[in-house]
């Protein structure tokens, strides 16, 4: 890694502010640790004479260890001393016995989004650093993630289709941030869990401590963004929604040697399979090997049936493992990872798979019958009480909205154009644009 790639926190924050395309109220996620405290201090100093920006802050108390409440109060006191509006958000309720880090991450972003709404912020910033990026890349490399599409932590992401979250300090080192705080005579707290070797990140950090940082090659974020943009262009040219739950790739679009095709196919599989992540490398390789033969046939991976025909490749949800969903009046939930169901009716409903035959539904008879049958069998059907599949006015009071599992909760700015084109192909609502106009001189 070259020294030029590392930015002092003041320079990183200045570059970040220059990238913002509109007047912005920024919510800083501050834990009280050195990274987030440094981010708050650097931003506060940088916007002192700029009316275009304002700051507020929030601290998430995960309530996982003694002392977390005191640290949250210390963060609040710092914000008060700087005249920055601040909220403490506490993660209440029972905590899972397994997967605690993932659950804490989900809760943290949910609480930060709520705090942003309360404080009138239109952008959240978190203090992920170059150290975090290096650790993340090392962990993913250890799991076999070495593709060109892998760049670690994104510099911006959309959470829950509602609020953009940016990471201005990804090019800054923790050591430089602490130097800034020391020079400003501002202290910070150290989370003891950062020394607990039961966590993968802590073990990775310890291993990296004996390596020389100048030997580490950081992948280019813009290379990743360019690949995703190529995949978005591929989507425009070669993908269509042939019918409900039935995707079609044109014969010309099937090119197993094209990185854009591979990138798009892995994410389309996640969408049709209702999975939060693209196909694993082993599953994608198996599908590509099947497609590489050029022969008609079918293969299943990631809950998706890939059906190769003369007129293209059809993708449908596999017709098994689709669980029913009960929804009370006024409730909403995600069904099978593929649809958001919102019950605006006056009674409880249940959602099950459809199971209808093609000739019962007035579908296009030019499409492959067996592929249509699979797609319709996996489509949602709404029932009220013991009634049959409802329709008409009652069904009109139940919203059924496509849900893109790999994008709707966490959408990186790399995938923004791809997800936007996908939303257009499905005829559903577009994603909110990021308030960032430029990153490194490039339009998002």
Tab-separated table of N, CA and C in Angstrom, residues 289-443:
chain	number	residue	atom	x	y	z
A	289	UNK	N	-20.467	-23.768	-15.293
A	289	UNK	CA	-20.018	-24.985	-15.975
A	289	UNK	C	-21.167	-25.603	-16.758
A	290	UNK	N	-22.363	-25.599	-16.166
A	290	UNK	CA	-23.550	-26.107	-16.855
A	290	UNK	C	-23.858	-25.256	-18.086
A	291	UNK	N	-23.835	-23.932	-17.930
A	291	UNK	CA	-24.137	-23.052	-19.059
A	291	UNK	C	-23.065	-23.129	-20.135
A	292	UNK	N	-21.829	-23.404	-19.715
A	292	UNK	CA	-20.728	-23.464	-20.661
A	292	UNK	C	-20.838	-24.593	-21.669
A	293	UNK	N	-21.626	-25.602	-21.359
A	293	UNK	CA	-21.806	-26.705	-22.307
A	293	UNK	C	-22.657	-26.290	-23.503
A	294	UNK	N	-23.482	-25.246	-23.301
A	294	UNK	CA	-24.374	-24.801	-24.377
A	294	UNK	C	-25.571	-25.687	-24.595
A	295	UNK	N	-25.710	-26.738	-23.780
A	295	UNK	CA	-26.803	-27.693	-23.954
A	295	UNK	C	-28.039	-27.280	-23.158
A	296	UNK	N	-29.252	-27.559	-23.690
A	296	UNK	CA	-30.465	-27.309	-22.904
A	296	UNK	C	-30.482	-28.193	-21.661
A	297	UNK	N	-31.162	-27.728	-20.639
A	297	UNK	CA	-31.252	-28.500	-19.406
A	297	UNK	C	-31.496	-27.602	-18.222
A	298	UNK	N	-31.448	-28.189	-17.031
A	298	UNK	CA	-31.721	-27.424	-15.813
A	298	UNK	C	-30.699	-27.771	-14.741
A	299	UNK	N	-30.415	-26.768	-13.922
A	299	UNK	CA	-29.588	-26.964	-12.737
A	299	UNK	C	-30.156	-26.061	-11.649
A	300	UNK	N	-30.034	-26.499	-10.402
A	300	UNK	CA	-30.568	-25.731	-9.272
A	300	UNK	C	-29.424	-25.298	-8.361
A	301	UNK	N	-29.473	-24.043	-7.938
A	301	UNK	CA	-28.474	-23.506	-6.994
A	301	UNK	C	-29.092	-22.305	-6.293
A	302	UNK	N	-28.830	-22.171	-5.002
A	302	UNK	CA	-29.316	-21.020	-4.259
A	302	UNK	C	-30.819	-20.862	-4.280
A	303	UNK	N	-31.561	-21.991	-4.293
A	303	UNK	CA	-33.031	-22.017	-4.323
A	303	UNK	C	-33.603	-21.552	-5.662
A	304	UNK	N	-32.766	-21.506	-6.692
A	304	UNK	CA	-33.197	-21.046	-8.010
A	304	UNK	C	-32.985	-22.152	-9.034
A	305	UNK	N	-33.966	-22.312	-9.926
A	305	UNK	CA	-33.835	-23.233	-11.052
A	305	UNK	C	-33.361	-22.429	-12.256
A	306	UNK	N	-32.217	-22.831	-12.826
A	306	UNK	CA	-31.682	-22.233	-14.048
A	306	UNK	C	-32.062	-23.162	-15.194
A	307	UNK	N	-32.953	-22.706	-16.058
A	307	UNK	CA	-33.535	-23.533	-17.117
A	307	UNK	C	-33.056	-23.017	-18.467
A	308	UNK	N	-32.115	-23.746	-19.082
A	308	UNK	CA	-31.533	-23.325	-20.361
A	308	UNK	C	-32.399	-23.840	-21.501
A	309	UNK	N	-32.850	-22.918	-22.368
A	309	UNK	CA	-33.662	-23.243	-23.549
A	309	UNK	C	-33.010	-22.637	-24.786
A	310	UNK	N	-33.590	-22.959	-25.941
A	310	UNK	CA	-33.067	-22.382	-27.180
A	310	UNK	C	-33.240	-20.864	-27.207
A	311	UNK	N	-34.322	-20.388	-26.579
A	311	UNK	CA	-34.590	-18.951	-26.622
A	311	UNK	C	-34.036	-18.214	-25.407
A	312	UNK	N	-33.172	-18.857	-24.627
A	312	UNK	CA	-32.538	-18.146	-23.525
A	312	UNK	C	-32.492	-18.957	-22.243
A	313	UNK	N	-32.135	-18.266	-21.183
A	313	UNK	CA	-32.022	-18.874	-19.859
A	313	UNK	C	-33.136	-18.324	-18.974
A	314	UNK	N	-33.911	-19.227	-18.363
A	314	UNK	CA	-35.017	-18.823	-17.489
A	314	UNK	C	-34.643	-19.079	-16.030
A	315	UNK	N	-34.985	-18.120	-15.182
A	315	UNK	CA	-34.708	-18.232	-13.746
A	315	UNK	C	-36.025	-18.201	-12.984
A	316	UNK	N	-36.221	-19.177	-12.095
A	316	UNK	CA	-37.402	-19.207	-11.242
A	316	UNK	C	-37.008	-19.669	-9.841
A	317	UNK	N	-37.831	-19.321	-8.872
A	317	UNK	CA	-37.661	-19.825	-7.514
A	317	UNK	C	-37.960	-21.314	-7.504
A	318	UNK	N	-37.124	-22.080	-6.846
A	318	UNK	CA	-37.366	-23.506	-6.670
A	318	UNK	C	-38.647	-23.707	-5.865
A	319	UNK	N	-39.499	-24.632	-6.308
A	319	UNK	CA	-40.811	-24.815	-5.668
A	319	UNK	C	-40.715	-25.766	-4.468
A	320	UNK	N	-39.931	-25.369	-3.472
A	320	UNK	CA	-39.901	-26.101	-2.211
A	320	UNK	C	-39.255	-25.220	-1.143
A	321	UNK	N	-39.527	-25.555	0.111
A	321	UNK	CA	-38.997	-24.755	1.202
A	321	UNK	C	-39.617	-23.380	1.299
A	322	UNK	N	-40.815	-23.194	0.749
A	322	UNK	CA	-41.502	-21.899	0.792
A	322	UNK	C	-42.519	-21.951	1.936
A	323	UNK	N	-42.248	-21.233	2.997
A	323	UNK	CA	-43.054	-21.327	4.206
A	323	UNK	C	-44.193	-20.320	4.198
A	324	UNK	N	-45.342	-20.667	4.805
A	324	UNK	CA	-46.456	-19.718	4.898
A	324	UNK	C	-46.159	-18.603	5.895
A	325	UNK	N	-46.889	-17.514	5.764
A	325	UNK	CA	-46.714	-16.353	6.636
A	325	UNK	C	-48.092	-15.875	7.091
A	326	UNK	N	-48.268	-15.710	8.397
A	326	UNK	CA	-49.508	-15.144	8.945
A	326	UNK	C	-49.255	-13.687	9.298
A	327	UNK	N	-50.210	-12.815	8.910
A	327	UNK	CA	-50.054	-11.388	9.159
A	327	UNK	C	-51.310	-10.826	9.806
A	328	UNK	N	-51.139	-10.188	10.945
A	328	UNK	CA	-52.272	-9.544	11.613
A	328	UNK	C	-52.669	-8.288	10.852
A	329	UNK	N	-53.835	-7.777	11.154
A	329	UNK	CA	-54.306	-6.541	10.548
A	329	UNK	C	-53.313	-5.408	10.815
A	330	UNK	N	-52.932	-4.706	9.751
A	330	UNK	CA	-52.003	-3.587	9.871
A	330	UNK	C	-50.540	-3.968	9.897
A	331	UNK	N	-50.232	-5.252	9.879
A	331	UNK	CA	-48.833	-5.700	9.950
A	331	UNK	C	-48.230	-5.842	8.549
A	332	UNK	N	-46.905	-5.867	8.504
A	332	UNK	CA	-46.199	-6.130	7.249
A	332	UNK	C	-44.978	-6.977	7.552
A	333	UNK	N	-44.538	-7.747	6.575
A	333	UNK	CA	-43.374	-8.624	6.754
A	333	UNK	C	-42.872	-9.058	5.384
A	334	UNK	N	-41.669	-9.625	5.385
A	334	UNK	CA	-41.088	-10.148	4.149
A	334	UNK	C	-41.430	-11.624	4.050
A	335	UNK	N	-41.976	-12.014	2.912
A	335	UNK	CA	-42.347	-13.415	2.675
A	335	UNK	C	-41.337	-14.055	1.729
A	336	UNK	N	-40.736	-15.139	2.168
A	336	UNK	CA	-39.808	-15.951	1.382
A	336	UNK	C	-38.614	-15.153	0.863
A	337	UNK	N	-38.316	-14.022	1.489
A	337	UNK	CA	-37.183	-13.214	1.049
A	337	UNK	C	-37.406	-12.518	-0.278
A	338	UNK	N	-38.635	-12.627	-0.848
A	338	UNK	CA	-38.864	-12.112	-2.204
A	338	UNK	C	-39.934	-11.028	-2.303
A	339	UNK	N	-40.811	-10.941	-1.315
A	339	UNK	CA	-41.897	-9.969	-1.373
A	339	UNK	C	-42.129	-9.342	-0.004
A	340	UNK	N	-42.409	-8.048	-0.006
A	340	UNK	CA	-42.916	-7.390	1.195
A	340	UNK	C	-44.437	-7.454	1.123
A	341	UNK	N	-45.049	-8.034	2.148
A	341	UNK	CA	-46.508	-8.139	2.209
A	341	UNK	C	-46.994	-7.187	3.304
A	342	UNK	N	-47.872	-6.256	2.956
A	342	UNK	CA	-48.435	-5.306	3.920
A	342	UNK	C	-49.947	-5.506	3.975
A	343	UNK	N	-50.447	-5.831	5.147
A	343	UNK	CA	-51.871	-6.143	5.330
A	343	UNK	C	-52.644	-4.900	5.781
A	344	UNK	N	-53.294	-4.241	4.824
A	344	UNK	CA	-54.134	-3.082	5.138
A	344	UNK	C	-55.604	-3.461	5.243
A	345	UNK	N	-55.892	-4.750	5.211
A	345	UNK	CA	-57.277	-5.206	5.272
A	345	UNK	C	-57.766	-5.172	6.729
A	346	UNK	N	-59.007	-5.537	6.910
A	346	UNK	CA	-59.596	-5.514	8.245
A	346	UNK	C	-59.522	-6.826	8.981
A	347	UNK	N	-58.733	-7.779	8.478
A	347	UNK	CA	-58.660	-9.076	9.151
A	347	UNK	C	-57.271	-9.672	8.986
A	348	UNK	N	-57.023	-10.741	9.733
A	348	UNK	CA	-55.748	-11.446	9.591
A	348	UNK	C	-55.702	-12.156	8.253
A	349	UNK	N	-54.518	-12.225	7.679
A	349	UNK	CA	-54.345	-12.945	6.424
A	349	UNK	C	-53.205	-13.936	6.572
A	350	UNK	N	-53.131	-14.840	5.628
A	350	UNK	CA	-51.961	-15.717	5.535
A	350	UNK	C	-51.510	-15.734	4.081
A	351	UNK	N	-50.222	-15.871	3.894
A	351	UNK	CA	-49.629	-15.879	2.558
A	351	UNK	C	-48.970	-17.233	2.352
A	352	UNK	N	-49.326	-17.871	1.250
A	352	UNK	CA	-48.753	-19.170	0.897
A	352	UNK	C	-48.323	-19.137	-0.555
A	353	UNK	N	-47.640	-20.185	-0.995
A	353	UNK	CA	-47.283	-20.249	-2.406
A	353	UNK	C	-48.531	-20.537	-3.231
A	354	UNK	N	-48.517	-20.066	-4.480
A	354	UNK	CA	-49.696	-20.093	-5.343
A	354	UNK	C	-50.072	-21.498	-5.804
A	355	UNK	N	-49.138	-22.144	-6.535
A	355	UNK	CA	-49.399	-23.491	-7.016
A	355	UNK	C	-50.351	-23.572	-8.182
A	356	UNK	N	-50.548	-22.457	-8.930
A	356	UNK	CA	-51.520	-22.460	-10.029
A	356	UNK	C	-50.905	-22.992	-11.324
A	357	UNK	N	-51.746	-23.558	-12.178
A	357	UNK	CA	-51.323	-24.007	-13.496
A	357	UNK	C	-51.319	-22.819	-14.455
A	358	UNK	N	-50.421	-22.795	-15.466
A	358	UNK	CA	-50.351	-21.672	-16.388
A	358	UNK	C	-51.663	-21.338	-17.073
A	359	UNK	N	-52.418	-22.354	-17.503
A	359	UNK	CA	-53.642	-22.065	-18.251
A	359	UNK	C	-54.751	-21.514	-17.357
A	360	UNK	N	-54.551	-21.514	-16.043
A	360	UNK	CA	-55.528	-20.938	-15.128
A	360	UNK	C	-55.326	-19.442	-14.956
A	361	UNK	N	-54.223	-18.922	-15.414
A	361	UNK	CA	-53.865	-17.558	-15.046
A	361	UNK	C	-53.700	-16.626	-16.240
A	362	UNK	N	-54.042	-17.051	-17.423
A	362	UNK	CA	-53.965	-16.195	-18.585
A	362	UNK	C	-52.555	-15.740	-18.921
A	363	UNK	N	-51.595	-16.627	-18.790
A	363	UNK	CA	-50.209	-16.250	-19.039
A	363	UNK	C	-49.871	-16.387	-20.513
A	364	UNK	N	-48.718	-15.883	-20.890
A	364	UNK	CA	-48.244	-15.911	-22.265
A	364	UNK	C	-47.885	-17.343	-22.653
A	365	UNK	N	-48.630	-17.913	-23.611
A	365	UNK	CA	-48.385	-19.312	-23.968
A	365	UNK	C	-47.153	-19.486	-24.853
A	366	UNK	N	-46.475	-18.382	-25.167
A	366	UNK	CA	-45.220	-18.496	-25.919
A	366	UNK	C	-44.049	-18.821	-25.001
A	367	UNK	N	-44.272	-18.722	-23.703
A	367	UNK	CA	-43.215	-19.018	-22.741
A	367	UNK	C	-43.221	-20.502	-22.385
A	368	UNK	N	-42.077	-21.061	-21.969
A	368	UNK	CA	-42.003	-22.485	-21.634
A	368	UNK	C	-42.983	-22.838	-20.518
A	369	UNK	N	-43.830	-23.818	-20.773
A	369	UNK	CA	-44.883	-24.158	-19.823
A	369	UNK	C	-44.333	-24.623	-18.474
A	370	UNK	N	-43.293	-25.475	-18.510
A	370	UNK	CA	-42.772	-25.989	-17.244
A	370	UNK	C	-42.119	-24.885	-16.415
A	371	UNK	N	-41.440	-23.943	-17.069
A	371	UNK	CA	-40.840	-22.824	-16.347
A	371	UNK	C	-41.924	-21.934	-15.751
A	372	UNK	N	-43.004	-21.707	-16.523
A	372	UNK	CA	-44.133	-20.925	-16.016
A	372	UNK	C	-44.777	-21.604	-14.820
A	373	UNK	N	-44.919	-22.898	-14.922
A	373	UNK	CA	-45.547	-23.649	-13.829
A	373	UNK	C	-44.753	-23.493	-12.541
A	374	UNK	N	-43.418	-23.581	-12.646
A	374	UNK	CA	-42.587	-23.400	-11.460
A	374	UNK	C	-42.723	-21.989	-10.897
A	375	UNK	N	-42.711	-20.996	-11.802
A	375	UNK	CA	-42.795	-19.606	-11.351
A	375	UNK	C	-44.120	-19.336	-10.644
A	376	UNK	N	-45.212	-19.824	-11.227
A	376	UNK	CA	-46.531	-19.589	-10.632
A	376	UNK	C	-46.702	-20.362	-9.332
A	377	UNK	N	-46.147	-21.552	-9.275
A	377	UNK	CA	-46.255	-22.344	-8.056
A	377	UNK	C	-45.562	-21.657	-6.885
A	378	UNK	N	-44.518	-20.877	-7.190
A	378	UNK	CA	-43.760	-20.202	-6.132
A	378	UNK	C	-44.242	-18.782	-5.872
A	379	UNK	N	-45.262	-18.332	-6.606
A	379	UNK	CA	-45.777	-16.969	-6.430
A	379	UNK	C	-46.625	-16.877	-5.167
A	380	UNK	N	-46.766	-15.679	-4.580
A	380	UNK	CA	-47.559	-15.539	-3.352
A	380	UNK	C	-49.061	-15.567	-3.617
A	381	UNK	N	-49.781	-16.233	-2.738
A	381	UNK	CA	-51.246	-16.240	-2.749
A	381	UNK	C	-51.719	-15.785	-1.372
A	382	UNK	N	-52.741	-14.936	-1.351
A	382	UNK	CA	-53.233	-14.362	-0.100
A	382	UNK	C	-54.562	-15.016	0.268
A	383	UNK	N	-54.663	-15.447	1.516
A	383	UNK	CA	-55.868	-16.077	2.034
A	383	UNK	C	-56.356	-15.312	3.262
A	384	UNK	N	-57.661	-15.252	3.426
A	384	UNK	CA	-58.259	-14.624	4.613
A	384	UNK	C	-59.087	-15.675	5.335
A	385	UNK	N	-58.736	-15.962	6.579
A	385	UNK	CA	-59.458	-16.983	7.337
A	385	UNK	C	-59.402	-18.314	6.635
A	386	UNK	N	-60.550	-18.964	6.496
A	386	UNK	CA	-60.617	-20.257	5.822
A	386	UNK	C	-60.996	-20.112	4.361
A	387	UNK	N	-61.064	-18.857	3.873
A	387	UNK	CA	-61.488	-18.619	2.492
A	387	UNK	C	-60.437	-19.108	1.503
A	388	UNK	N	-60.865	-19.214	0.282
A	388	UNK	CA	-59.936	-19.545	-0.795
A	388	UNK	C	-59.071	-18.314	-1.085
A	389	UNK	N	-58.181	-18.478	-2.029
A	389	UNK	CA	-57.316	-17.391	-2.453
A	389	UNK	C	-58.164	-16.166	-2.779
A	390	UNK	N	-57.906	-15.045	-2.082
A	390	UNK	CA	-58.784	-13.886	-2.217
A	390	UNK	C	-58.416	-13.075	-3.444
A	391	UNK	N	-59.347	-12.222	-3.878
A	391	UNK	CA	-59.119	-11.379	-5.038
A	391	UNK	C	-59.964	-10.122	-4.883
A	392	UNK	N	-60.001	-9.317	-5.925
A	392	UNK	CA	-60.873	-8.156	-5.951
A	392	UNK	C	-60.503	-7.106	-4.915
A	393	UNK	N	-61.541	-6.504	-4.301
A	393	UNK	CA	-61.335	-5.399	-3.368
A	393	UNK	C	-60.506	-5.823	-2.169
A	394	UNK	N	-60.708	-7.053	-1.694
A	394	UNK	CA	-59.956	-7.499	-0.519
A	394	UNK	C	-58.470	-7.579	-0.859
A	395	UNK	N	-58.169	-8.186	-1.988
A	395	UNK	CA	-56.766	-8.303	-2.369
A	395	UNK	C	-56.148	-6.925	-2.575
A	396	UNK	N	-56.950	-5.965	-3.001
A	396	UNK	CA	-56.466	-4.602	-3.193
A	396	UNK	C	-56.027	-3.947	-1.906
A	397	UNK	N	-56.480	-4.458	-0.774
A	397	UNK	CA	-56.075	-3.899	0.511
A	397	UNK	C	-54.848	-4.600	1.078
A	398	UNK	N	-54.249	-5.488	0.297
A	398	UNK	CA	-53.014	-6.173	0.680
A	398	UNK	C	-51.944	-5.834	-0.348
A	399	UNK	N	-50.898	-5.163	0.094
A	399	UNK	CA	-49.801	-4.804	-0.812
A	399	UNK	C	-48.829	-5.974	-0.942
A	400	UNK	N	-48.468	-6.263	-2.173
A	400	UNK	CA	-47.459	-7.281	-2.463
A	400	UNK	C	-46.387	-6.600	-3.318
A	401	UNK	N	-45.236	-6.320	-2.708
A	401	UNK	CA	-44.192	-5.529	-3.367
A	401	UNK	C	-42.938	-6.379	-3.513
A	402	UNK	N	-42.335	-6.414	-4.705
A	402	UNK	CA	-41.087	-7.174	-4.858
A	402	UNK	C	-40.029	-6.701	-3.862
A	403	UNK	N	-39.327	-7.665	-3.287
A	403	UNK	CA	-38.250	-7.379	-2.337
A	403	UNK	C	-36.969	-7.977	-2.900
A	404	UNK	N	-35.954	-7.136	-3.051
A	404	UNK	CA	-34.670	-7.589	-3.565
A	404	UNK	C	-33.748	-7.856	-2.385
A	405	UNK	N	-33.679	-9.109	-1.983
A	405	UNK	CA	-32.981	-9.476	-0.740
A	405	UNK	C	-31.522	-9.014	-0.679
A	406	UNK	N	-30.753	-9.061	-1.780
A	406	UNK	CA	-29.356	-8.632	-1.652
A	406	UNK	C	-29.169	-7.120	-1.622
A	407	UNK	N	-30.242	-6.344	-1.830
A	407	UNK	CA	-30.100	-4.898	-1.953
A	407	UNK	C	-30.987	-4.078	-1.018
A	408	UNK	N	-32.165	-4.561	-0.674
A	408	UNK	CA	-33.142	-3.697	-0.006
A	408	UNK	C	-32.781	-3.374	1.438
A	409	UNK	N	-31.983	-4.193	2.086
A	409	UNK	CA	-31.551	-3.885	3.454
A	409	UNK	C	-30.226	-3.141	3.439
A	410	UNK	N	-29.256	-3.685	2.706
A	410	UNK	CA	-27.942	-3.049	2.591
A	410	UNK	C	-27.568	-2.978	1.112
A	411	UNK	N	-27.532	-1.771	0.562
A	411	UNK	CA	-27.191	-1.565	-0.840
A	411	UNK	C	-25.942	-0.699	-0.916
A	412	UNK	N	-24.815	-1.280	-1.340
A	412	UNK	CA	-23.598	-0.489	-1.462
A	412	UNK	C	-23.724	0.445	-2.662
A	413	UNK	N	-22.968	1.521	-2.623
A	413	UNK	CA	-23.040	2.465	-3.752
A	413	UNK	C	-22.514	1.820	-5.035
A	414	UNK	N	-21.653	0.780	-4.916
A	414	UNK	CA	-21.196	0.075	-6.111
A	414	UNK	C	-22.371	-0.527	-6.866
A	415	UNK	N	-23.296	-1.126	-6.116
A	415	UNK	CA	-24.418	-1.835	-6.725
A	415	UNK	C	-25.608	-0.934	-7.038
A	416	UNK	N	-25.484	0.371	-6.769
A	416	UNK	CA	-26.644	1.260	-6.888
A	416	UNK	C	-27.237	1.251	-8.292
A	417	UNK	N	-26.398	1.412	-9.314
A	417	UNK	CA	-26.921	1.463	-10.677
A	417	UNK	C	-27.518	0.118	-11.090
A	418	UNK	N	-26.882	-0.967	-10.679
A	418	UNK	CA	-27.419	-2.291	-11.000
A	418	UNK	C	-28.788	-2.473	-10.344
A	419	UNK	N	-28.901	-2.131	-9.062
A	419	UNK	CA	-30.164	-2.288	-8.354
A	419	UNK	C	-31.239	-1.378	-8.945
A	420	UNK	N	-30.841	-0.183	-9.367
A	420	UNK	CA	-31.806	0.750	-9.955
A	420	UNK	C	-32.364	0.206	-11.269
A	421	UNK	N	-31.505	-0.386	-12.085
A	421	UNK	CA	-31.970	-0.985	-13.349
A	421	UNK	C	-32.844	-2.206	-13.070
A	422	UNK	N	-32.504	-2.955	-12.024
A	422	UNK	CA	-33.293	-4.121	-11.650
A	422	UNK	C	-34.702	-3.688	-11.224
A	423	UNK	N	-34.790	-2.623	-10.428
A	423	UNK	CA	-36.093	-2.106	-10.002
A	423	UNK	C	-36.930	-1.706	-11.213
A	424	UNK	N	-36.288	-1.103	-12.202
A	424	UNK	CA	-37.012	-0.720	-13.424
A	424	UNK	C	-37.495	-1.954	-14.174
A	425	UNK	N	-36.666	-2.990	-14.255
A	425	UNK	CA	-37.059	-4.218	-14.955
A	425	UNK	C	-38.252	-4.885	-14.288
A	426	UNK	N	-38.342	-4.786	-12.953
A	426	UNK	CA	-39.449	-5.381	-12.218
A	426	UNK	C	-40.640	-4.424	-12.087
A	427	UNK	N	-40.478	-3.199	-12.556
A	427	UNK	CA	-41.558	-2.226	-12.473
A	427	UNK	C	-41.878	-1.798	-11.056
A	428	UNK	N	-40.870	-1.788	-10.178
A	428	UNK	CA	-41.098	-1.387	-8.797
A	428	UNK	C	-40.392	-0.068	-8.509
A	429	UNK	N	-40.560	0.454	-7.300
A	429	UNK	CA	-40.093	1.796	-6.965
A	429	UNK	C	-38.567	1.883	-7.020
A	430	UNK	N	-38.063	3.046	-7.462
A	430	UNK	CA	-36.606	3.212	-7.520
A	430	UNK	C	-36.016	3.425	-6.133
A	431	UNK	N	-34.706	3.280	-6.040
A	431	UNK	CA	-33.992	3.510	-4.791
A	431	UNK	C	-33.673	5.003	-4.653
A	432	UNK	N	-33.670	5.527	-3.427
A	432	UNK	CA	-33.284	6.932	-3.229
A	432	UNK	C	-31.838	7.155	-3.643
A	433	UNK	N	-31.609	8.238	-4.359
A	433	UNK	CA	-30.247	8.548	-4.787
A	433	UNK	C	-29.409	8.996	-3.601
A	434	UNK	N	-28.117	8.726	-3.626
A	434	UNK	CA	-27.254	9.182	-2.524
A	434	UNK	C	-27.075	10.692	-2.573
A	435	UNK	N	-26.888	11.335	-1.411
A	435	UNK	CA	-26.631	12.769	-1.407
A	435	UNK	C	-25.215	13.106	-1.828
A	436	UNK	N	-24.445	12.086	-2.176
A	436	UNK	CA	-23.079	12.301	-2.636
A	436	UNK	C	-23.081	12.413	-4.149
A	437	UNK	N	-22.588	13.533	-4.652
A	437	UNK	CA	-22.571	13.716	-6.102
A	437	UNK	C	-21.339	13.137	-6.751
A	438	UNK	N	-20.209	13.271	-6.080
A	438	UNK	CA	-18.949	12.816	-6.651
A	438	UNK	C	-18.134	12.062	-5.622
A	439	UNK	N	-17.465	11.018	-6.061
A	439	UNK	CA	-16.452	10.357	-5.236
A	439	UNK	C	-15.202	10.236	-6.100
A	440	UNK	N	-14.131	10.889	-5.644
A	440	UNK	CA	-12.889	10.943	-6.422
A	440	UNK	C	-13.129	11.473	-7.826
A	441	UNK	N	-14.018	12.487	-7.924
A	441	UNK	CA	-14.281	13.094	-9.211
A	441	UNK	C	-15.221	12.339	-10.105
A	442	UNK	N	-15.764	11.221	-9.654
A	442	UNK	CA	-16.651	10.396	-10.473
A	442	UNK	C	-18.079	10.556	-9.993
A	443	UNK	N	-19.003	10.703	-10.944
A	443	UNK	CA	-20.420	10.832	-10.599
A	443	UNK	C	-20.993	9.489	-10.183
